[in-house]
mmCIF file of N, CA, C and O in Angstrom:
data_model
loop_
_atom_site.group_PDB
_atom_site.id
_atom_site.type_symbol
_atom_site.label_atom_id
_atom_site.label_comp_id
_atom_site.label_asym_id
_atom_site.label_seq_id
_atom_site.Cartn_x
_atom_site.Cartn_y
_atom_site.Cartn_z
ATOM 1 N N MET B 1 134.614 -82.243 257.327
ATOM 2 C CA MET B 1 133.254 -82.166 256.829
ATOM 3 C C MET B 1 132.731 -80.766 257.091
ATOM 4 O O MET B 1 132.703 -80.302 258.220
ATOM 5 N N THR B 2 132.281 -80.091 256.055
ATOM 6 C CA THR B 2 131.795 -78.722 256.196
ATOM 7 C C THR B 2 130.296 -78.682 255.974
ATOM 8 O O THR B 2 129.744 -79.454 255.189
ATOM 9 N N ALA B 3 129.667 -77.776 256.661
ATOM 10 C CA ALA B 3 128.228 -77.604 256.520
ATOM 11 C C ALA B 3 127.950 -76.571 255.431
ATOM 12 O O ALA B 3 128.762 -75.688 255.176
ATOM 13 N N ILE B 4 126.830 -76.726 254.791
ATOM 14 C CA ILE B 4 126.426 -75.762 253.769
ATOM 15 C C ILE B 4 125.901 -74.530 254.499
ATOM 16 O O ILE B 4 125.018 -74.622 255.345
ATOM 17 N N GLY B 5 126.445 -73.396 254.177
ATOM 18 C CA GLY B 5 126.051 -72.164 254.854
ATOM 19 C C GLY B 5 124.819 -71.538 254.222
ATOM 20 O O GLY B 5 124.884 -70.996 253.119
ATOM 21 N N ILE B 6 123.711 -71.629 254.889
ATOM 22 C CA ILE B 6 122.476 -70.988 254.439
ATOM 23 C C ILE B 6 122.356 -69.682 255.206
ATOM 24 O O ILE B 6 122.431 -69.685 256.441
ATOM 25 N N PRO B 7 122.148 -68.571 254.512
ATOM 26 C CA PRO B 7 122.017 -67.295 255.232
ATOM 27 C C PRO B 7 120.826 -67.325 256.189
ATOM 28 O O PRO B 7 119.763 -67.871 255.883
ATOM 29 N N VAL B 8 121.040 -66.758 257.365
ATOM 30 C CA VAL B 8 120.001 -66.780 258.393
ATOM 31 C C VAL B 8 118.760 -65.995 257.943
ATOM 32 O O VAL B 8 117.648 -66.300 258.367
ATOM 33 N N GLU B 9 118.946 -65.037 257.058
ATOM 34 C CA GLU B 9 117.801 -64.263 256.560
ATOM 35 C C GLU B 9 116.832 -65.153 255.778
ATOM 36 O O GLU B 9 115.617 -65.004 255.880
ATOM 37 N N HIS B 10 117.379 -66.097 255.010
ATOM 38 C CA HIS B 10 116.519 -67.001 254.245
ATOM 39 C C HIS B 10 115.713 -67.909 255.172
ATOM 40 O O HIS B 10 114.532 -68.169 254.928
ATOM 41 N N VAL B 11 116.354 -68.364 256.219
ATOM 42 C CA VAL B 11 115.661 -69.235 257.174
ATOM 43 C C VAL B 11 114.573 -68.450 257.907
ATOM 44 O O VAL B 11 113.469 -68.960 258.128
ATOM 45 N N LEU B 12 114.857 -67.205 258.267
ATOM 46 C CA LEU B 12 113.857 -66.394 258.962
ATOM 47 C C LEU B 12 112.690 -66.029 258.046
ATOM 48 O O LEU B 12 111.543 -65.945 258.503
ATOM 49 N N VAL B 13 112.967 -65.834 256.753
ATOM 50 C CA VAL B 13 111.871 -65.584 255.806
ATOM 51 C C VAL B 13 110.997 -66.827 255.688
ATOM 52 O O VAL B 13 109.762 -66.732 255.663
ATOM 53 N N LEU B 14 111.622 -67.998 255.640
ATOM 54 C CA LEU B 14 110.860 -69.251 255.606
ATOM 55 C C LEU B 14 110.027 -69.416 256.872
ATOM 56 O O LEU B 14 108.845 -69.788 256.801
ATOM 57 N N ALA B 15 110.616 -69.118 258.028
ATOM 58 C CA ALA B 15 109.876 -69.232 259.285
ATOM 59 C C ALA B 15 108.703 -68.248 259.319
ATOM 60 O O ALA B 15 107.606 -68.591 259.765
ATOM 61 N N GLY B 16 108.933 -67.035 258.839
ATOM 62 C CA GLY B 16 107.848 -66.049 258.790
ATOM 63 C C GLY B 16 106.737 -66.464 257.853
ATOM 64 O O GLY B 16 105.549 -66.282 258.146
ATOM 65 N N THR B 17 107.106 -67.036 256.718
ATOM 66 C CA THR B 17 106.101 -67.508 255.765
ATOM 67 C C THR B 17 105.281 -68.650 256.361
ATOM 68 O O THR B 17 104.050 -68.665 256.247
ATOM 69 N N LEU B 18 105.959 -69.589 257.005
ATOM 70 C CA LEU B 18 105.231 -70.682 257.658
ATOM 71 C C LEU B 18 104.305 -70.162 258.752
ATOM 72 O O LEU B 18 103.177 -70.638 258.910
ATOM 73 N N PHE B 19 104.779 -69.170 259.511
ATOM 74 C CA PHE B 19 103.939 -68.619 260.573
ATOM 75 C C PHE B 19 102.700 -67.947 259.982
ATOM 76 O O PHE B 19 101.597 -68.088 260.513
ATOM 77 N N LEU B 20 102.873 -67.213 258.877
ATOM 78 C CA LEU B 20 101.716 -66.566 258.255
ATOM 79 C C LEU B 20 100.737 -67.573 257.672
ATOM 80 O O LEU B 20 99.517 -67.362 257.731
ATOM 81 N N ILE B 21 101.247 -68.673 257.124
ATOM 82 C CA ILE B 21 100.355 -69.727 256.626
ATOM 83 C C ILE B 21 99.551 -70.316 257.786
ATOM 84 O O ILE B 21 98.335 -70.526 257.682
ATOM 85 N N GLY B 22 100.218 -70.564 258.910
ATOM 86 C CA GLY B 22 99.519 -71.091 260.083
ATOM 87 C C GLY B 22 98.507 -70.107 260.644
ATOM 88 O O GLY B 22 97.401 -70.480 261.018
ATOM 89 N N LEU B 23 98.885 -68.824 260.683
ATOM 90 C CA LEU B 23 97.961 -67.799 261.186
ATOM 91 C C LEU B 23 96.742 -67.671 260.290
ATOM 92 O O LEU B 23 95.608 -67.530 260.784
ATOM 93 N N THR B 24 96.944 -67.752 258.981
ATOM 94 C CA THR B 24 95.815 -67.714 258.057
ATOM 95 C C THR B 24 94.894 -68.908 258.291
ATOM 96 O O THR B 24 93.668 -68.768 258.282
ATOM 97 N N GLY B 25 95.481 -70.069 258.522
ATOM 98 C CA GLY B 25 94.673 -71.255 258.803
ATOM 99 C C GLY B 25 93.877 -71.130 260.091
ATOM 100 O O GLY B 25 92.737 -71.570 260.173
ATOM 101 N N VAL B 26 94.466 -70.501 261.101
ATOM 102 C CA VAL B 26 93.753 -70.313 262.369
ATOM 103 C C VAL B 26 92.593 -69.340 262.196
ATOM 104 O O VAL B 26 91.506 -69.546 262.733
ATOM 105 N N LEU B 27 92.802 -68.294 261.422
ATOM 106 C CA LEU B 27 91.765 -67.268 261.278
ATOM 107 C C LEU B 27 90.656 -67.667 260.315
ATOM 108 O O LEU B 27 89.516 -67.234 260.481
ATOM 109 N N VAL B 28 90.964 -68.499 259.326
ATOM 110 C CA VAL B 28 89.994 -68.797 258.269
ATOM 111 C C VAL B 28 89.215 -70.073 258.532
ATOM 112 O O VAL B 28 88.000 -70.114 258.333
ATOM 113 N N ARG B 29 89.880 -71.120 258.978
ATOM 114 C CA ARG B 29 89.243 -72.428 259.097
ATOM 115 C C ARG B 29 88.308 -72.500 260.294
ATOM 116 O O ARG B 29 88.541 -71.894 261.319
ATOM 117 N N ARG B 30 87.247 -73.293 260.140
ATOM 118 C CA ARG B 30 86.317 -73.511 261.239
ATOM 119 C C ARG B 30 86.380 -74.950 261.746
ATOM 120 O O ARG B 30 85.757 -75.268 262.738
ATOM 121 N N ASN B 31 87.088 -75.809 261.063
ATOM 122 C CA ASN B 31 87.219 -77.196 261.487
ATOM 123 C C ASN B 31 88.326 -77.277 262.534
ATOM 124 O O ASN B 31 89.413 -76.745 262.339
ATOM 125 N N ILE B 32 88.075 -77.947 263.630
ATOM 126 C CA ILE B 32 89.033 -77.961 264.735
ATOM 127 C C ILE B 32 90.307 -78.730 264.380
ATOM 128 O O ILE B 32 91.392 -78.388 264.853
ATOM 129 N N ILE B 33 90.214 -79.716 263.499
ATOM 130 C CA ILE B 33 91.423 -80.446 263.099
ATOM 131 C C ILE B 33 92.353 -79.523 262.318
ATOM 132 O O ILE B 33 93.562 -79.501 262.563
ATOM 133 N N PHE B 34 91.808 -78.758 261.379
ATOM 134 C CA PHE B 34 92.629 -77.813 260.623
ATOM 135 C C PHE B 34 93.170 -76.712 261.517
ATOM 136 O O PHE B 34 94.286 -76.235 261.313
ATOM 137 N N LEU B 35 92.399 -76.316 262.496
ATOM 138 C CA LEU B 35 92.857 -75.298 263.435
ATOM 139 C C LEU B 35 94.057 -75.804 264.234
ATOM 140 O O LEU B 35 95.062 -75.091 264.379
ATOM 141 N N LEU B 36 93.997 -77.025 264.712
ATOM 142 C CA LEU B 36 95.114 -77.603 265.463
ATOM 143 C C LEU B 36 96.342 -77.803 264.581
ATOM 144 O O LEU B 36 97.471 -77.583 265.024
ATOM 145 N N MET B 37 96.133 -78.191 263.317
ATOM 146 C CA MET B 37 97.264 -78.332 262.414
ATOM 147 C C MET B 37 97.908 -76.976 262.123
ATOM 148 O O MET B 37 99.138 -76.870 262.027
ATOM 149 N N SER B 38 97.103 -75.931 262.017
ATOM 150 C CA SER B 38 97.642 -74.593 261.796
ATOM 151 C C SER B 38 98.440 -74.118 263.007
ATOM 152 O O SER B 38 99.482 -73.467 262.859
ATOM 153 N N LEU B 39 97.973 -74.448 264.205
ATOM 154 C CA LEU B 39 98.734 -74.106 265.404
ATOM 155 C C LEU B 39 100.068 -74.845 265.440
ATOM 156 O O LEU B 39 101.090 -74.272 265.862
ATOM 157 N N GLU B 40 100.081 -76.088 264.984
ATOM 158 C CA GLU B 40 101.333 -76.842 264.919
ATOM 159 C C GLU B 40 102.309 -76.209 263.927
ATOM 160 O O GLU B 40 103.515 -76.142 264.183
ATOM 161 N N ILE B 41 101.795 -75.738 262.799
ATOM 162 C CA ILE B 41 102.653 -75.062 261.824
ATOM 163 C C ILE B 41 103.246 -73.798 262.430
ATOM 164 O O ILE B 41 104.433 -73.500 262.237
ATOM 165 N N MET B 42 102.450 -73.069 263.182
ATOM 166 C CA MET B 42 102.947 -71.849 263.823
ATOM 167 C C MET B 42 104.024 -72.173 264.859
ATOM 168 O O MET B 42 105.045 -71.469 264.951
ATOM 169 N N LEU B 43 103.815 -73.212 265.643
ATOM 170 C CA LEU B 43 104.817 -73.599 266.631
ATOM 171 C C LEU B 43 106.119 -74.043 265.969
ATOM 172 O O LEU B 43 107.216 -73.702 266.432
ATOM 173 N N ASN B 44 106.008 -74.783 264.880
ATOM 174 C CA ASN B 44 107.212 -75.217 264.178
ATOM 175 C C ASN B 44 107.946 -74.050 263.533
ATOM 176 O O ASN B 44 109.175 -74.053 263.473
ATOM 177 N N ALA B 45 107.215 -73.053 263.069
ATOM 178 C CA ALA B 45 107.861 -71.859 262.514
ATOM 179 C C ALA B 45 108.643 -71.121 263.593
ATOM 180 O O ALA B 45 109.772 -70.665 263.354
ATOM 181 N N CYS B 46 108.066 -71.024 264.783
ATOM 182 C CA CYS B 46 108.794 -70.394 265.895
ATOM 183 C C CYS B 46 110.027 -71.200 266.271
ATOM 184 O O CYS B 46 111.093 -70.630 266.536
ATOM 185 N N GLY B 47 109.909 -72.511 266.273
ATOM 186 C CA GLY B 47 111.051 -73.361 266.573
ATOM 187 C C GLY B 47 112.153 -73.218 265.537
ATOM 188 O O GLY B 47 113.347 -73.178 265.879
ATOM 189 N N LEU B 48 111.777 -73.107 264.272
ATOM 190 C CA LEU B 48 112.762 -72.908 263.214
ATOM 191 C C LEU B 48 113.501 -71.588 263.393
ATOM 192 O O LEU B 48 114.720 -71.517 263.215
ATOM 193 N N ALA B 49 112.773 -70.547 263.764
ATOM 194 C CA ALA B 49 113.405 -69.244 263.995
ATOM 195 C C ALA B 49 114.371 -69.307 265.180
ATOM 196 O O ALA B 49 115.472 -68.737 265.121
ATOM 197 N N PHE B 50 113.998 -70.017 266.231
ATOM 198 C CA PHE B 50 114.894 -70.154 267.388
ATOM 199 C C PHE B 50 116.159 -70.923 267.021
ATOM 200 O O PHE B 50 117.263 -70.542 267.423
ATOM 201 N N VAL B 51 116.016 -72.001 266.265
ATOM 202 C CA VAL B 51 117.186 -72.792 265.884
ATOM 203 C C VAL B 51 118.099 -71.992 264.961
ATOM 204 O O VAL B 51 119.325 -72.022 265.095
ATOM 205 N N ALA B 52 117.507 -71.228 264.040
ATOM 206 C CA ALA B 52 118.325 -70.412 263.138
ATOM 207 C C ALA B 52 119.081 -69.337 263.903
ATOM 208 O O ALA B 52 120.267 -69.094 263.636
ATOM 209 N N ALA B 53 118.420 -68.703 264.851
ATOM 210 C CA ALA B 53 119.092 -67.673 265.644
ATOM 211 C C ALA B 53 120.185 -68.281 266.514
ATOM 212 O O ALA B 53 121.268 -67.703 266.649
ATOM 213 N N GLY B 54 119.926 -69.436 267.089
ATOM 214 C CA GLY B 54 120.939 -70.105 267.896
ATOM 215 C C GLY B 54 122.146 -70.516 267.079
ATOM 216 O O GLY B 54 123.291 -70.405 267.521
ATOM 217 N N ALA B 55 121.900 -70.986 265.850
ATOM 218 C CA ALA B 55 123.008 -71.365 264.976
ATOM 219 C C ALA B 55 123.793 -70.144 264.535
ATOM 220 O O ALA B 55 125.013 -70.189 264.394
ATOM 221 N N ARG B 56 123.102 -69.040 264.330
ATOM 222 C CA ARG B 56 123.782 -67.800 263.904
ATOM 223 C C ARG B 56 124.730 -67.295 264.973
ATOM 224 O O ARG B 56 125.835 -66.860 264.681
ATOM 225 N N TRP B 57 124.290 -67.350 266.230
ATOM 226 C CA TRP B 57 125.108 -66.830 267.314
ATOM 227 C C TRP B 57 125.974 -67.903 267.974
ATOM 228 O O TRP B 57 126.703 -67.617 268.923
ATOM 229 N N GLY B 58 125.886 -69.129 267.509
ATOM 230 C CA GLY B 58 126.706 -70.199 268.036
ATOM 231 C C GLY B 58 126.371 -70.591 269.461
ATOM 232 O O GLY B 58 127.224 -71.058 270.202
ATOM 233 N N ALA B 59 125.121 -70.419 269.843
ATOM 234 C CA ALA B 59 124.686 -70.761 271.194
ATOM 235 C C ALA B 59 123.649 -71.888 271.125
ATOM 236 O O ALA B 59 122.870 -71.950 270.183
ATOM 237 N N PRO B 60 123.635 -72.747 272.121
ATOM 238 C CA PRO B 60 122.653 -73.843 272.113
ATOM 239 C C PRO B 60 121.263 -73.418 272.604
ATOM 240 O O PRO B 60 120.379 -74.267 272.712
ATOM 241 N N ASP B 61 121.078 -72.150 272.887
ATOM 242 C CA ASP B 61 119.801 -71.685 273.427
ATOM 243 C C ASP B 61 118.638 -71.939 272.462
ATOM 244 O O ASP B 61 117.525 -72.253 272.888
ATOM 245 N N GLY B 62 118.881 -71.779 271.160
ATOM 246 C CA GLY B 62 117.824 -72.008 270.181
ATOM 247 C C GLY B 62 117.343 -73.441 270.171
ATOM 248 O O GLY B 62 116.153 -73.718 270.062
ATOM 249 N N GLN B 63 118.275 -74.377 270.320
ATOM 250 C CA GLN B 63 117.886 -75.780 270.345
ATOM 251 C C GLN B 63 117.150 -76.136 271.625
ATOM 252 O O GLN B 63 116.227 -76.956 271.615
ATOM 253 N N ILE B 64 117.538 -75.521 272.727
ATOM 254 C CA ILE B 64 116.843 -75.753 273.998
ATOM 255 C C ILE B 64 115.408 -75.226 273.912
ATOM 256 O O ILE B 64 114.461 -75.889 274.341
ATOM 257 N N MET B 65 115.254 -74.045 273.320
ATOM 258 C CA MET B 65 113.901 -73.499 273.156
ATOM 259 C C MET B 65 113.065 -74.382 272.225
ATOM 260 O O MET B 65 111.868 -74.551 272.438
ATOM 261 N N PHE B 66 113.709 -74.936 271.206
ATOM 262 C CA PHE B 66 112.982 -75.831 270.301
ATOM 263 C C PHE B 66 112.505 -77.078 271.031
ATOM 264 O O PHE B 66 111.405 -77.566 270.771
ATOM 265 N N MET B 67 113.315 -77.591 271.949
ATOM 266 C CA MET B 67 112.886 -78.751 272.749
ATOM 267 C C MET B 67 111.669 -78.390 273.599
ATOM 268 O O MET B 67 110.735 -79.192 273.745
ATOM 269 N N LEU B 68 111.668 -77.194 274.164
ATOM 270 C CA LEU B 68 110.508 -76.745 274.937
ATOM 271 C C LEU B 68 109.282 -76.579 274.047
ATOM 272 O O LEU B 68 108.149 -76.905 274.456
ATOM 273 N N ILE B 69 109.488 -76.079 272.834
ATOM 274 C CA ILE B 69 108.374 -75.923 271.899
ATOM 275 C C ILE B 69 107.813 -77.289 271.512
ATOM 276 O O ILE B 69 106.591 -77.457 271.400
ATOM 277 N N LEU B 70 108.678 -78.273 271.312
ATOM 278 C CA LEU B 70 108.200 -79.623 271.008
ATOM 279 C C LEU B 70 107.393 -80.210 272.159
ATOM 280 O O LEU B 70 106.378 -80.889 271.948
ATOM 281 N N THR B 71 107.826 -79.946 273.378
ATOM 282 C CA THR B 71 107.081 -80.410 274.550
ATOM 283 C C THR B 71 105.708 -79.753 274.609
ATOM 284 O O THR B 71 104.696 -80.421 274.883
ATOM 285 N N LEU B 72 105.671 -78.463 274.351
ATOM 286 C CA LEU B 72 104.398 -77.742 274.329
ATOM 287 C C LEU B 72 103.495 -78.268 273.222
ATOM 288 O O LEU B 72 102.282 -78.415 273.419
ATOM 289 N N ALA B 73 104.060 -78.571 272.069
ATOM 290 C CA ALA B 73 103.265 -79.097 270.963
ATOM 291 C C ALA B 73 102.690 -80.472 271.301
ATOM 292 O O ALA B 73 101.548 -80.769 270.949
ATOM 293 N N ALA B 74 103.463 -81.297 271.999
ATOM 294 C CA ALA B 74 102.952 -82.609 272.401
ATOM 295 C C ALA B 74 101.799 -82.460 273.386
ATOM 296 O O ALA B 74 100.794 -83.187 273.299
ATOM 297 N N ALA B 75 101.918 -81.532 274.310
ATOM 298 C CA ALA B 75 100.820 -81.291 275.254
ATOM 299 C C ALA B 75 99.595 -80.750 274.525
ATOM 300 O O ALA B 75 98.456 -81.124 274.847
ATOM 301 N N GLU B 76 99.809 -79.898 273.536
ATOM 302 C CA GLU B 76 98.694 -79.347 272.774
ATOM 303 C C GLU B 76 97.972 -80.447 272.005
ATOM 304 O O GLU B 76 96.748 -80.446 271.905
ATOM 305 N N VAL B 77 98.725 -81.387 271.465
ATOM 306 C CA VAL B 77 98.118 -82.489 270.717
ATOM 307 C C VAL B 77 97.251 -83.346 271.625
ATOM 308 O O VAL B 77 96.143 -83.735 271.245
ATOM 309 N N THR B 78 97.717 -83.622 272.834
ATOM 310 C CA THR B 78 96.911 -84.459 273.733
ATOM 311 C C THR B 78 95.627 -83.756 274.149
ATOM 312 O O THR B 78 94.562 -84.375 274.152
ATOM 313 N N VAL B 79 95.719 -82.492 274.488
ATOM 314 C CA VAL B 79 94.509 -81.743 274.865
ATOM 315 C C VAL B 79 93.588 -81.583 273.658
ATOM 316 O O VAL B 79 92.360 -81.733 273.759
ATOM 317 N N GLY B 80 94.181 -81.296 272.503
ATOM 318 C CA GLY B 80 93.383 -81.133 271.290
ATOM 319 C C GLY B 80 92.666 -82.404 270.896
ATOM 320 O O GLY B 80 91.515 -82.366 270.456
ATOM 321 N N LEU B 81 93.326 -83.534 271.036
ATOM 322 C CA LEU B 81 92.679 -84.805 270.712
ATOM 323 C C LEU B 81 91.500 -85.071 271.642
ATOM 324 O O LEU B 81 90.445 -85.537 271.204
ATOM 325 N N GLY B 82 91.654 -84.735 272.907
ATOM 326 C CA GLY B 82 90.528 -84.869 273.836
ATOM 327 C C GLY B 82 89.360 -83.977 273.449
ATOM 328 O O GLY B 82 88.202 -84.394 273.500
ATOM 329 N N LEU B 83 89.662 -82.747 273.041
ATOM 330 C CA LEU B 83 88.592 -81.838 272.597
ATOM 331 C C LEU B 83 87.912 -82.348 271.331
ATOM 332 O O LEU B 83 86.685 -82.283 271.205
ATOM 333 N N VAL B 84 88.697 -82.846 270.399
ATOM 334 C CA VAL B 84 88.129 -83.368 269.155
ATOM 335 C C VAL B 84 87.203 -84.541 269.449
ATOM 336 O O VAL B 84 86.091 -84.616 268.918
ATOM 337 N N LEU B 85 87.632 -85.446 270.303
ATOM 338 C CA LEU B 85 86.787 -86.598 270.624
ATOM 339 C C LEU B 85 85.495 -86.184 271.312
ATOM 340 O O LEU B 85 84.425 -86.712 271.009
ATOM 341 N N GLN B 86 85.574 -85.226 272.231
ATOM 342 C CA GLN B 86 84.361 -84.777 272.919
ATOM 343 C C GLN B 86 83.412 -84.034 271.979
ATOM 344 O O GLN B 86 82.193 -84.219 272.054
ATOM 345 N N LEU B 87 83.945 -83.189 271.099
ATOM 346 C CA LEU B 87 83.076 -82.494 270.146
ATOM 347 C C LEU B 87 82.400 -83.475 269.192
ATOM 348 O O LEU B 87 81.207 -83.328 268.898
ATOM 349 N N GLU B 88 83.153 -84.439 268.723
ATOM 350 C CA GLU B 88 82.569 -85.417 267.802
ATOM 351 C C GLU B 88 81.511 -86.268 268.511
ATOM 352 O O GLU B 88 80.470 -86.570 267.947
ATOM 353 N N ARG B 89 81.770 -86.612 269.761
ATOM 354 C CA ARG B 89 80.834 -87.445 270.507
ATOM 355 C C ARG B 89 79.537 -86.703 270.827
ATOM 356 O O ARG B 89 78.450 -87.249 270.705
ATOM 357 N N ARG B 90 79.664 -85.447 271.242
ATOM 358 C CA ARG B 90 78.467 -84.713 271.671
ATOM 359 C C ARG B 90 77.674 -84.108 270.534
ATOM 360 O O ARG B 90 76.441 -84.047 270.585
ATOM 361 N N PHE B 91 78.363 -83.566 269.498
ATOM 362 C CA PHE B 91 77.665 -82.793 268.471
ATOM 363 C C PHE B 91 77.707 -83.425 267.086
ATOM 364 O O PHE B 91 77.116 -82.892 266.156
ATOM 365 N N ASP B 92 78.416 -84.519 266.910
ATOM 366 C CA ASP B 92 78.553 -85.195 265.620
ATOM 367 C C ASP B 92 79.113 -84.275 264.534
ATOM 368 O O ASP B 92 78.806 -84.413 263.360
ATOM 369 N N THR B 93 79.930 -83.307 264.935
ATOM 370 C CA THR B 93 80.586 -82.409 263.996
ATOM 371 C C THR B 93 81.873 -81.895 264.627
ATOM 372 O O THR B 93 82.046 -81.974 265.839
ATOM 373 N N LEU B 94 82.761 -81.388 263.791
ATOM 374 C CA LEU B 94 84.008 -80.807 264.285
ATOM 375 C C LEU B 94 84.057 -79.307 264.036
ATOM 376 O O LEU B 94 85.119 -78.715 263.988
ATOM 377 N N ASP B 95 82.889 -78.695 263.880
ATOM 378 C CA ASP B 95 82.799 -77.256 263.640
ATOM 379 C C ASP B 95 82.997 -76.498 264.948
ATOM 380 O O ASP B 95 82.383 -76.820 265.963
ATOM 381 N N ILE B 96 83.868 -75.488 264.933
ATOM 382 C CA ILE B 96 84.174 -74.742 266.150
ATOM 383 C C ILE B 96 83.000 -73.867 266.576
ATOM 384 O O ILE B 96 82.808 -73.612 267.768
ATOM 385 N N ASP B 97 82.186 -73.431 265.627
ATOM 386 C CA ASP B 97 81.041 -72.593 265.981
ATOM 387 C C ASP B 97 80.055 -73.343 266.870
ATOM 388 O O ASP B 97 79.361 -72.742 267.684
ATOM 389 N N VAL B 98 79.987 -74.645 266.724
ATOM 390 C CA VAL B 98 79.119 -75.453 267.588
ATOM 391 C C VAL B 98 79.660 -75.438 269.017
ATOM 392 O O VAL B 98 78.907 -75.391 269.985
ATOM 393 N N ALA B 99 80.982 -75.435 269.158
ATOM 394 C CA ALA B 99 81.588 -75.438 270.495
ATOM 395 C C ALA B 99 81.317 -74.133 271.230
ATOM 396 O O ALA B 99 81.312 -74.100 272.455
ATOM 397 N N SER B 100 81.076 -73.045 270.507
ATOM 398 C CA SER B 100 80.786 -71.774 271.174
ATOM 399 C C SER B 100 79.406 -71.784 271.813
ATOM 400 O O SER B 100 79.085 -70.913 272.607
ATOM 401 N N GLU B 101 78.594 -72.777 271.471
ATOM 402 C CA GLU B 101 77.257 -72.876 272.050
ATOM 403 C C GLU B 101 77.224 -73.729 273.312
ATOM 404 O O GLU B 101 76.154 -73.997 273.843
ATOM 405 N N LEU B 102 78.396 -74.191 273.786
ATOM 406 C CA LEU B 102 78.439 -74.999 274.991
ATOM 407 C C LEU B 102 77.979 -74.192 276.188
ATOM 408 O O LEU B 102 78.399 -73.061 276.383
ATOM 409 N N LYS B 103 77.159 -74.763 277.007
ATOM 410 C CA LYS B 103 76.676 -74.102 278.213
ATOM 411 C C LYS B 103 76.959 -75.003 279.389
ATOM 412 O O LYS B 103 76.676 -76.182 279.353
ATOM 413 N N GLY B 104 77.488 -74.412 280.472
ATOM 414 C CA GLY B 104 77.693 -75.141 281.702
ATOM 415 C C GLY B 104 78.736 -76.118 281.643
ATOM 416 O O GLY B 104 79.058 -77.110 281.643
#
């Protein structure tokens, strides 16, 4: 059984494109749900780049880093969900500009 050989350059271009889409979402959006989704896209793009590099060099390091990135993403989701619930409860909105007005 042979694997289809995809050039690593194509995978890295895809990862870079996904990262730029996520970065644009972080910079443009003001809704915290979209902001968290954009951060997830950025993390997945980094994970894709690590896996592609690991496959290129025949080392399992890329997959290990991807596992760490998945762990970080799970922690980000739990903290983000807590923030979303608190913002919705206190301000009845998910706008990030409202969160900048928090005092104390």
